[in-house]
XYZ file of C-alpha atoms in Angstrom:
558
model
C 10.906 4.166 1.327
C 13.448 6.047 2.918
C 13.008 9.819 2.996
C 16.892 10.764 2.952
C 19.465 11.000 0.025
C 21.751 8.686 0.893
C 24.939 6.905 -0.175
C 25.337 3.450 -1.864
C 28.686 2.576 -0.774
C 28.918 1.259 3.244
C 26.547 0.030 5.460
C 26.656 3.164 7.722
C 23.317 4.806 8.407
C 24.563 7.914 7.924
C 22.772 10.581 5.162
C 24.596 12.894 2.929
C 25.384 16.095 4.731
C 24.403 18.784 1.819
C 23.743 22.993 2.722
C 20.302 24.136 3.845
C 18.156 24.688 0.776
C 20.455 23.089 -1.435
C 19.832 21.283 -4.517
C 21.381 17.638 -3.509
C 23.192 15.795 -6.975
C 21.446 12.855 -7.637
C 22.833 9.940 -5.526
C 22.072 5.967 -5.334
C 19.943 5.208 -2.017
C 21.660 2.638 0.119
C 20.052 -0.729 1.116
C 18.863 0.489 4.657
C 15.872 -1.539 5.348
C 16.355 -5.072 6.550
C 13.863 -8.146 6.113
C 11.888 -7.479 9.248
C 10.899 -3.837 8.250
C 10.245 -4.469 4.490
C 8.403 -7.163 5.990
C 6.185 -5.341 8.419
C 5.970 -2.627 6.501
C 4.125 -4.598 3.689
C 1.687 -6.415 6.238
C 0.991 -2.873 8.109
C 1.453 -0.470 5.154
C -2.346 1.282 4.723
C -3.814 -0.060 7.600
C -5.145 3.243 9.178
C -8.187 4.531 10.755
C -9.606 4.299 7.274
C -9.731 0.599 7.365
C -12.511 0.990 10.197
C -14.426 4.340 9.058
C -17.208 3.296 6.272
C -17.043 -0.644 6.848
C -20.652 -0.095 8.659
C -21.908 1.708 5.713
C -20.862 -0.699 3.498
C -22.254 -3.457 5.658
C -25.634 -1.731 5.823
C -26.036 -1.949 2.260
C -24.695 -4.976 0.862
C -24.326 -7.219 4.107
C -21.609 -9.236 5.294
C -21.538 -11.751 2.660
C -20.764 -9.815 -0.385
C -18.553 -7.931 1.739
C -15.865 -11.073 2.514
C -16.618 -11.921 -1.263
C -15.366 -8.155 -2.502
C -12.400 -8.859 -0.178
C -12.041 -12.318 -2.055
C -12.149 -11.167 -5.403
C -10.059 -7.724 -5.222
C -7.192 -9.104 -2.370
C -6.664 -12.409 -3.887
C -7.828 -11.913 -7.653
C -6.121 -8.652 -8.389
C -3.761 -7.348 -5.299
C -1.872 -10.972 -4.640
C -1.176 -12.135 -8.040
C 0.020 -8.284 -8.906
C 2.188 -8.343 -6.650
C 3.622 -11.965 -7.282
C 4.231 -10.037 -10.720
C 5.718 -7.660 -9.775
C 8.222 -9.135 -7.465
C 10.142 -11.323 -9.868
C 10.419 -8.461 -12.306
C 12.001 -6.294 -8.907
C 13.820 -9.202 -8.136
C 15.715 -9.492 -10.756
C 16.420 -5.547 -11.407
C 16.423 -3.766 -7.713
C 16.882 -0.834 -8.906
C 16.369 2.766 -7.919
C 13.117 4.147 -9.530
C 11.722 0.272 -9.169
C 8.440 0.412 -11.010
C 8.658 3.560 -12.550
C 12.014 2.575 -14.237
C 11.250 -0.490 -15.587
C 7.956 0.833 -16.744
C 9.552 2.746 -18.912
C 12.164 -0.038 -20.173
C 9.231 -2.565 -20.750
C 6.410 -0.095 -22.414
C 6.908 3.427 -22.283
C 8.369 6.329 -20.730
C 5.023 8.228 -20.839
C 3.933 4.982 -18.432
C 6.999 5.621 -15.782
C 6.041 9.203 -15.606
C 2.262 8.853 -15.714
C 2.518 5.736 -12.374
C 4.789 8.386 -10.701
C 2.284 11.156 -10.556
C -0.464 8.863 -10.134
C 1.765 7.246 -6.946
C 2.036 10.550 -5.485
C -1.913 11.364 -6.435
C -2.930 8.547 -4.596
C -0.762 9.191 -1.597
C -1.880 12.581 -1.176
C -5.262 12.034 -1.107
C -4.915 8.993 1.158
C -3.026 11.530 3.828
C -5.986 13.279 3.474
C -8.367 10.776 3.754
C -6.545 9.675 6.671
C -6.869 12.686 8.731
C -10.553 13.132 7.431
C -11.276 9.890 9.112
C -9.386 10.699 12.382
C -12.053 13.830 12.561
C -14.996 12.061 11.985
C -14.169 8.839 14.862
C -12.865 11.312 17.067
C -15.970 13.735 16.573
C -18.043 10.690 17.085
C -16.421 10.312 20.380
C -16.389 14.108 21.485
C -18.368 16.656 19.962
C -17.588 19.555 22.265
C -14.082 19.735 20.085
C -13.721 21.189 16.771
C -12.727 18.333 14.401
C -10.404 20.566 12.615
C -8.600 20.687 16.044
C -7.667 16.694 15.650
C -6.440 17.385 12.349
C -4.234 19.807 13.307
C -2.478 17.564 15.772
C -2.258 14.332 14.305
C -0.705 16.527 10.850
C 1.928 18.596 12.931
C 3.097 15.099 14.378
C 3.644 13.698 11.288
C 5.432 16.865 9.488
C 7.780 16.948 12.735
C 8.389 13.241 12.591
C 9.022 13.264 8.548
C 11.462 16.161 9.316
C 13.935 15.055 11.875
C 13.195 11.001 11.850
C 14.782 10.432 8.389
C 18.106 8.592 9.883
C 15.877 6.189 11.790
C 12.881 5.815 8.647
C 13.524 2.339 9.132
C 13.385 1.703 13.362
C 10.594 4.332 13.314
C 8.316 2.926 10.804
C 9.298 -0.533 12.385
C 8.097 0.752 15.916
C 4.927 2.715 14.111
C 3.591 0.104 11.896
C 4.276 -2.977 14.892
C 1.864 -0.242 17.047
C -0.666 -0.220 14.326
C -0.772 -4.073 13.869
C -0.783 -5.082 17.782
C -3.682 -1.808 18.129
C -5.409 -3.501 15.237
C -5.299 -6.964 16.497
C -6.534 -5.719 19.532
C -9.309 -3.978 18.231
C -10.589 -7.406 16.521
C -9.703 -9.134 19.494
C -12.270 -7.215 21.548
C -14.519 -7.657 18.848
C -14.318 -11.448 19.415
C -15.144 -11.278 22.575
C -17.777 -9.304 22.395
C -20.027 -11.347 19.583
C -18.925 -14.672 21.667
C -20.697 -13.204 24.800
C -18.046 -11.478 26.911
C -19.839 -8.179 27.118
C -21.687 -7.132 30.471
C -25.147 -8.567 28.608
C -23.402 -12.220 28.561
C -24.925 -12.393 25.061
C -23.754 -14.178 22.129
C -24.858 -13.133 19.449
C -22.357 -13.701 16.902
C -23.590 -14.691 13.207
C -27.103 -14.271 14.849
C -28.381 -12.033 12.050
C -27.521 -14.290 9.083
C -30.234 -16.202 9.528
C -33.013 -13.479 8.922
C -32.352 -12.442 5.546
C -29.579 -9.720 6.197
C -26.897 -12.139 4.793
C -26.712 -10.288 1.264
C -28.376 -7.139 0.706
C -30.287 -6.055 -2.564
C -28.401 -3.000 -3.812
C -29.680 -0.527 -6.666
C -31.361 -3.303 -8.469
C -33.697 -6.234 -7.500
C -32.555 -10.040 -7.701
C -29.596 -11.690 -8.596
C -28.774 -8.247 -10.584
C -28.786 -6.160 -6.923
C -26.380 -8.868 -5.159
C -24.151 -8.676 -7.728
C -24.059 -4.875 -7.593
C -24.001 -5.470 -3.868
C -20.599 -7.266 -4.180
C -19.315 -4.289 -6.388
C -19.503 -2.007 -3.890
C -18.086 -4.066 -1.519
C -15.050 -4.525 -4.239
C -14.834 -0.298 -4.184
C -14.215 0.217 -0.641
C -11.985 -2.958 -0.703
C -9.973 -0.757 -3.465
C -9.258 1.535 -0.613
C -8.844 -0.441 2.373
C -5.852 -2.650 0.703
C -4.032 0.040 -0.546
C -0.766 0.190 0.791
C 1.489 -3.612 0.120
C 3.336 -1.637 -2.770
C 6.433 -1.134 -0.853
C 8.692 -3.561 -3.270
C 7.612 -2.282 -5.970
C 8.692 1.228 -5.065
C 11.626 0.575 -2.637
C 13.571 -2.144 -4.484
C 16.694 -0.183 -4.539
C 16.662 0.358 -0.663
C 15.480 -3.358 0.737
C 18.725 -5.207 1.482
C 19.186 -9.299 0.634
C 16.785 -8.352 -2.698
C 16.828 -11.073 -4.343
C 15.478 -12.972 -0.955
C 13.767 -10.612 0.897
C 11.321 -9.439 -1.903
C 9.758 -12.896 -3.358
C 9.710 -13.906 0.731
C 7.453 -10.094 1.549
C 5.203 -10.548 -1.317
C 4.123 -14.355 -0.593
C 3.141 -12.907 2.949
C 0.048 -10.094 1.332
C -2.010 -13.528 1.244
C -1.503 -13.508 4.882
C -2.752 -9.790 5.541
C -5.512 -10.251 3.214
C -7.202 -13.360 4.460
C -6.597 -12.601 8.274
C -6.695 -8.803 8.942
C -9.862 -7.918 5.761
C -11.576 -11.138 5.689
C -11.455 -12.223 9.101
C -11.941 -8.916 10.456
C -14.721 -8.030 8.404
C -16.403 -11.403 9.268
C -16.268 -10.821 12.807
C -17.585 -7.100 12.656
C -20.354 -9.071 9.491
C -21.348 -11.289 12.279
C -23.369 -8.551 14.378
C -23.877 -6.311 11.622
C -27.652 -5.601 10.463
C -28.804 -2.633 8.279
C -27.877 -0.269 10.964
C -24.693 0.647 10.050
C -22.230 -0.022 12.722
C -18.131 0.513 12.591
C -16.024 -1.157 14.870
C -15.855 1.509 17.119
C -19.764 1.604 17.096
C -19.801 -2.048 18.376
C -17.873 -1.661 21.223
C -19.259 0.957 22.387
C -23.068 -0.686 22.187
C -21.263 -3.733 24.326
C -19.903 -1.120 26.723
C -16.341 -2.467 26.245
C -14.771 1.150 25.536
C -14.418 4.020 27.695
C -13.948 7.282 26.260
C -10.541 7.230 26.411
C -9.489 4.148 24.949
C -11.061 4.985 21.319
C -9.026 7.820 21.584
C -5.823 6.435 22.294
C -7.049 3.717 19.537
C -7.968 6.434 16.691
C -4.888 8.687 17.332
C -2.378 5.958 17.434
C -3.084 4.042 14.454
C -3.725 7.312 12.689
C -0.346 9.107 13.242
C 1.484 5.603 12.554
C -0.129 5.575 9.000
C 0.196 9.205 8.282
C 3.855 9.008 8.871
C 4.356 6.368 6.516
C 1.678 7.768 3.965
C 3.492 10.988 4.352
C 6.948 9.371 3.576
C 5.934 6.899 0.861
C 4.324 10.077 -1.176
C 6.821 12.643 -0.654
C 9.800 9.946 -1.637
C 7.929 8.737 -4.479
C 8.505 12.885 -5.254
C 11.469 13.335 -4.662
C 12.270 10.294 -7.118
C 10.411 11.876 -10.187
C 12.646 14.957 -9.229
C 15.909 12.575 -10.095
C 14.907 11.552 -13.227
C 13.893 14.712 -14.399
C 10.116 13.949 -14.189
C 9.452 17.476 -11.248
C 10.397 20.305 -10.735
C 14.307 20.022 -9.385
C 13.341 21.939 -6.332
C 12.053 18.958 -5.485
C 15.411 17.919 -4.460
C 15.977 20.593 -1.992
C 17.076 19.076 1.421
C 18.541 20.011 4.816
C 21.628 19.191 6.524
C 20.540 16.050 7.138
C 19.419 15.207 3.761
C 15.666 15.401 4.058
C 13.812 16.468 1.173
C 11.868 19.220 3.185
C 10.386 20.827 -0.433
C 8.580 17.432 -0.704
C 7.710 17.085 3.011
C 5.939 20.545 2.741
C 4.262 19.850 -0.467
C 2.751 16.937 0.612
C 1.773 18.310 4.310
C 0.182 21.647 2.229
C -1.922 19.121 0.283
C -2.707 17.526 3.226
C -4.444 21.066 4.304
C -7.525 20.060 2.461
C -8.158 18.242 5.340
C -9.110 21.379 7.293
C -12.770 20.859 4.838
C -13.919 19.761 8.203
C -14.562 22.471 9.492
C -16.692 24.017 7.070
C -18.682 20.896 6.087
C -19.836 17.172 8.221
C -16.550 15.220 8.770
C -17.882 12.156 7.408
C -18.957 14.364 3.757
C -15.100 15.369 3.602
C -14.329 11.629 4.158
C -15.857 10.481 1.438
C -14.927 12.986 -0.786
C -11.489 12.044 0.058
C -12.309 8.307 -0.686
C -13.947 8.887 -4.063
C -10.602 11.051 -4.909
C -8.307 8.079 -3.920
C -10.157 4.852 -4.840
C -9.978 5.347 -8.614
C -6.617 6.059 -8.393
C -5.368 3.243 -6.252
C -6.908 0.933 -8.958
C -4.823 2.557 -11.549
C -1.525 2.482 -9.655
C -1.876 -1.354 -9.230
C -3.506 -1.962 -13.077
C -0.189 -0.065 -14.750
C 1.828 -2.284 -12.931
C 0.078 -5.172 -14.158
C 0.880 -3.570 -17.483
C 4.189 -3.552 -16.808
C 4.785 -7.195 -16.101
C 2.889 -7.706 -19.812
C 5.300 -5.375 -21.192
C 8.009 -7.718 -19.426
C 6.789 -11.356 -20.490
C 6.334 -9.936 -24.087
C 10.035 -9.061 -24.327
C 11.177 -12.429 -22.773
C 8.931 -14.282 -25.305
C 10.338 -12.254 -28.210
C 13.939 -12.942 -27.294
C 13.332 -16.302 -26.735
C 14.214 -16.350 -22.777
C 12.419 -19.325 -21.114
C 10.857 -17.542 -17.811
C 12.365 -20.431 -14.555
C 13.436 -19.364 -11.389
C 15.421 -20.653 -8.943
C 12.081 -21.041 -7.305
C 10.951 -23.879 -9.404
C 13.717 -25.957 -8.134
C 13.465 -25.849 -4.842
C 12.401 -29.060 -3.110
C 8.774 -29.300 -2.632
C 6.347 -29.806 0.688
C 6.570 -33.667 0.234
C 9.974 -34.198 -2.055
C 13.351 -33.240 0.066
C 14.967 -32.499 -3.534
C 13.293 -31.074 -7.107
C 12.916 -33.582 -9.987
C 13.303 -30.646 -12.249
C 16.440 -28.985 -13.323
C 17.086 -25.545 -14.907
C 17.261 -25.575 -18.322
C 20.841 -23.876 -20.155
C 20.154 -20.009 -20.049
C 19.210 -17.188 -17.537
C 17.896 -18.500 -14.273
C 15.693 -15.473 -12.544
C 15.860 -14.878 -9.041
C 12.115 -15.608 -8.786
C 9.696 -16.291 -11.328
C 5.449 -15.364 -10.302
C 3.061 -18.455 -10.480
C 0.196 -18.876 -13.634
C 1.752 -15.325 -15.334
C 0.242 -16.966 -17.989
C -3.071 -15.741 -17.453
C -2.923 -13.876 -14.401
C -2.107 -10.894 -15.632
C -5.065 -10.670 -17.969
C -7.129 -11.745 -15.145
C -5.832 -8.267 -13.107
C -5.865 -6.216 -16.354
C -9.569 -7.083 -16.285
C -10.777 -6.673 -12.893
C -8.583 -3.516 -12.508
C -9.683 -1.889 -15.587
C -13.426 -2.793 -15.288
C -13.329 -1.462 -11.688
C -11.508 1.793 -12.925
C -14.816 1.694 -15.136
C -17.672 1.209 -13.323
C -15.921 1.759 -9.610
C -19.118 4.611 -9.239
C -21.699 3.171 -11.169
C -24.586 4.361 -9.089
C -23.662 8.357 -9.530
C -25.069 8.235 -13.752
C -28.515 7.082 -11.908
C -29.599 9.737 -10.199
C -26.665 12.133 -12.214
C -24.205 13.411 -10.053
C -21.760 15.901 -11.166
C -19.730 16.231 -7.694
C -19.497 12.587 -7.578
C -18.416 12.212 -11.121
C -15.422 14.523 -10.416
C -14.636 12.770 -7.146
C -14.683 9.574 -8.119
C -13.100 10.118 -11.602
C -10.717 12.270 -11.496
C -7.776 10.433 -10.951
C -8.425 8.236 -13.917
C -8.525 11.581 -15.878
C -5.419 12.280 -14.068
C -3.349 9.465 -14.963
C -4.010 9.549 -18.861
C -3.683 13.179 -18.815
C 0.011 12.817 -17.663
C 0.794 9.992 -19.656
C -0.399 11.996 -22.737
C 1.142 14.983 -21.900
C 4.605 12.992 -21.652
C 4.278 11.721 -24.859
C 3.611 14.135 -26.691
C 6.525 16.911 -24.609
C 9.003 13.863 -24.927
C 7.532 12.123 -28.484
C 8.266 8.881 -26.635
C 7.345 5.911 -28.210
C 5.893 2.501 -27.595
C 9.090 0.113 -26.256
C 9.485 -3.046 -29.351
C 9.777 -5.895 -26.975
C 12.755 -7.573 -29.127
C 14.557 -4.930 -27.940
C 14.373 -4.347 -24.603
C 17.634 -4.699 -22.682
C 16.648 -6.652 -19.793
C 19.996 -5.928 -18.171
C 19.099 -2.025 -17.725
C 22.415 -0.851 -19.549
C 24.787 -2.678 -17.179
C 22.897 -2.104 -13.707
C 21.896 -5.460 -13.468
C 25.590 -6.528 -13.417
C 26.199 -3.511 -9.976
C 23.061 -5.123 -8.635
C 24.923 -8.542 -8.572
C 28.037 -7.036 -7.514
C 26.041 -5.445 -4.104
C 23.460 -8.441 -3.694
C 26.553 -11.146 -3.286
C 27.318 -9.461 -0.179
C 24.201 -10.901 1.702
C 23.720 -13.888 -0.569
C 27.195 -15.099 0.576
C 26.108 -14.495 4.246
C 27.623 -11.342 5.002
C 24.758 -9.317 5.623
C 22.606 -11.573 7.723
C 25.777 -11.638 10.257
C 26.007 -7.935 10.541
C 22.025 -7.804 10.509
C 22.302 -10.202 13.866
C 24.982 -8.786 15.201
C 22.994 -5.226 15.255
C 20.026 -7.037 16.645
C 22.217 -8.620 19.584
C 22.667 -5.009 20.931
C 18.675 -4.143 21.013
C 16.731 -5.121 24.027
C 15.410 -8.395 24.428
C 11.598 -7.523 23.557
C 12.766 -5.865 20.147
C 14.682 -8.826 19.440
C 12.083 -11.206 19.430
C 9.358 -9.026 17.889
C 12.327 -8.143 15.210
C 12.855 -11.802 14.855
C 9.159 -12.862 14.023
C 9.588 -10.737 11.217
C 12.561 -12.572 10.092
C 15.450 -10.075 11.549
């Protein structure tokens, strides 16, 4: 999401000059971000050094199998179909406040306040996590440096970058997150090679230790009881490794073509899920023993990686994500600050229209990360983890509530749920035998919603559950406050709203799924690219870009 203030009307990228320090009047955001960086965006969003700090832990005590299985049953059984939800409830209202707003037209208000502070929680605490992971590669790599000193860096980049890059969020996130993926493709390239015998040993020893009983790993019990508890842990860190393909539900009001553009983005998490965690994980799985080994771990035991190249690796990838962690947590701020939900100095902003109150709230939570230096970087990591995980569940569970709240009220007014979707011609027909039937046709209507969203109500409220099952046995108070506080978090502040506001449960008879007229202003903007407009302007600011971003722009549909 776009850090600025900015105007509705044109198709200028220019932000709302306001005074230093002054409180900006609330303002519609303007549809700024095309199809290629929505699109990238979703397929890069959370992929940071994270993603590679922990895996060999993880793999040293449940083992590769139940590993791909935890990214099975959490990417494609909770994450995919939420999302699928979730976009043709977006699609049809792309409004500002997205998720939060029609939370609190399809169940509650308490529920749009409580995902707001549980958005900007979770993104807080995955900054921090972030940078606690860049100290503990990078101390891995070079001891003789304080880690604190990496921290300090790779934060003061980011604050500077969220500061003065908020008329280019768009082309600088594009360039950033296409960094992260080609850095990250890279990394599981080498990886490839490496278990397939180009290493200076010439051995191949790929899948090698699946055969001697390290497949699947016994974990806190014996039997068939300790695989499946195996597989559980291997669903927690998948909780925080996909955390970050929420942008549509967030940035609705800001993704131009809508109506297109957000079914199209949330088909592709399938993509990121099965290629980038499964694939990824199976090729680091297919070395892996009960030593614990990270990616960076493996190449240096094949003596593919110099000193240098982790670092340029581990700093990349790690200022990328902490730019756009920084700016998805500090906008999803400044947003509760609109609609009355923060403090309104919240929406204090410079010339330029960035939010800087929010900025440097978020970058002084992001201090925590200095822990470092007075404890092991890999401790402060995983307190950091056990802070976000819980809450990452939650964010993605209220949504799923959401979409109930949504399919109840289209039930009780008797509105059939068919998208233009379903009438498309299939893979093997070049037309659709079925037609729409006489009433409201939805932009995009989400496959088996049925069930589906029972299925994710389940798995994301058992997992809140029992995400730390193994602190109770030996008792651990530390990790019971790290791991469980952000439950604790999100029911406090939905509580607390209802009872300040006295809100009250929405009836789903009436819920106006027209948002008070802004459904009929969404139409009114969304013809302009549905009637071909925008995709002419979009190519005809491409044509002026150099030849290598125009073909890397157009691979992600620009």
């Amino acid at each position: 999401m776009t850090a600025s203030l900015e105007k509705a009307d044109g198709d200028e990228n220019i932000s709302t000059p306001v005074a230093d320090h002054a409180v900006v009047p609330i303002q519609q955001t303007r549809r700024g971000l095309s199809p290629r960086h929505v699109q990238l965006m979703t397929i890069a969003g959370g992929f940071g050094v994270g993603l590679f700090v922990g895996v060999g832990g993880v793999l040293s005590k449940a083992g590769p199998l139940p590993l791909i299985i935890g990214y099975l049953i959490y990417g494609l059984g909770f994450i995919w179909p939420t999302m699928l939800n979730v976009a043709e409830m977006v699609a049809w209202l792309p409004i500002r406040g997205s998720i939060y707003e029609l939370a609190s037209r399809f169940v509650d208000a308490a529920l749009g306040f409580a995902m707001g502070w549980i958005y900007f929680y979770a993104g807080a605490m995955l900054v921090c996590t972030e940078y606690s992971a860049v100290a503990t590669v990078m101390q891995y790599w070079n001891t003789d440096i304080n880690p604190a000193v990496w921290i300090a860096i790779a934060l003061s980049f980011c604050y500077f970058m969220n500061m003065v890059a908020v008329r280019w969020y768009g082309e600088a996130e594009f360039i950033m997150g296409s960094t992260r993926i080609l850095l990250i493709l890279g990394l599981i390239m080498a990886t490839f090679v490496t278990i397939v015998g180009g290493n200076p040993h010439h051995d191949a020893y790929g899948f090698r230790n699946w055969k001697n009983g390290d497949m699947a790993h016994e974990y806190y019990a014996e039997g068939a009881t300790g695989i499946f508890l195996s597989i559980c842990i291997c669903v927690r860190y998948a909780v925080f490794t996909i955390g970050g393909p929420d942008i549509i539900s967030l940035s609705a009001s800001e993704i131009r073509n809508p109506r297109k553009t957000i079914p199209k983005v949330a088909k592709l998490i399938v993509g990121r899920i099965l290629f980038f965690y499964v694939v990824g994980s199976l090729l680091l799985a297919s070395s892996a023993t009960r030593v614990t080994l990270d990616f960076w771990v493996r190449l240096r035991t094949a003596k593919l990686a110099q000193q240098r190249l982790p670092g340029f690796w581990v700093f990349s990838v790690s200022i990328s994500e902490g730019f756009f962690l920084d700016s998805s947590t500090f906008s999803s701020c400044c947003l509760d600050a609109q609609d009355g939900q923060a403090p309104k100095i919240f929406l204090r902003c410079t010339k330029s229209g960035v939010p800087w109150v929010c900025v440097t709230a978020v970058t002084a939570i992001s201090l925590l990360s200095f822990l470092v230096a007075s404890a092991s970087a890999s401790e402060v990591f995983s307190w950091f983890l056990d802070f976000t995980t819980v809450a990452l569940v939650v964010k993605f569970t209220a949504m799923t509530w959401v979409f109930i709240g949504w399919c109840r009220a289209l039930k009780a007014q008797g509105i059939t749920r068919q998208g233009e979707n379903n009438f498309k011609k299939s893979l093997f027909k070049k037309t659709s035998d079925r037609q729409p039937a006489p009433g409201i046709v939805f932009p995009y209507t989400a496959p088996c919603a049925s069930w589906t969203p029972y299925l994710c109500l389940f798995i994301g409220g058992s997992t809140s559950i029992f995400i730390r099952f193994d602190i109770f046995q030996p008792w651990s108070l530390k990790g019971f406050i790290t791991s469980y506080f952000g439950l604790a978090w999100f029911f406090f502040m939905f509580i607390f709203w209802k009872v300040f506001k006295r809100t009250k449960f929405v009836t789903p008879a009436t819920v106006d799924i027209f948002a008070d007229g802004k459904k009929q202003a969404v139409d009114e903007e969304c013809r302009f690219w549905e009637e071909g407009f925008g995709d002419e302007a979009e190519r005809d600011a491409l044509a002026k870009k150099h030849v290598i971003i125009r073909t890397w722009a157009r691979f992600w549909g620009g």
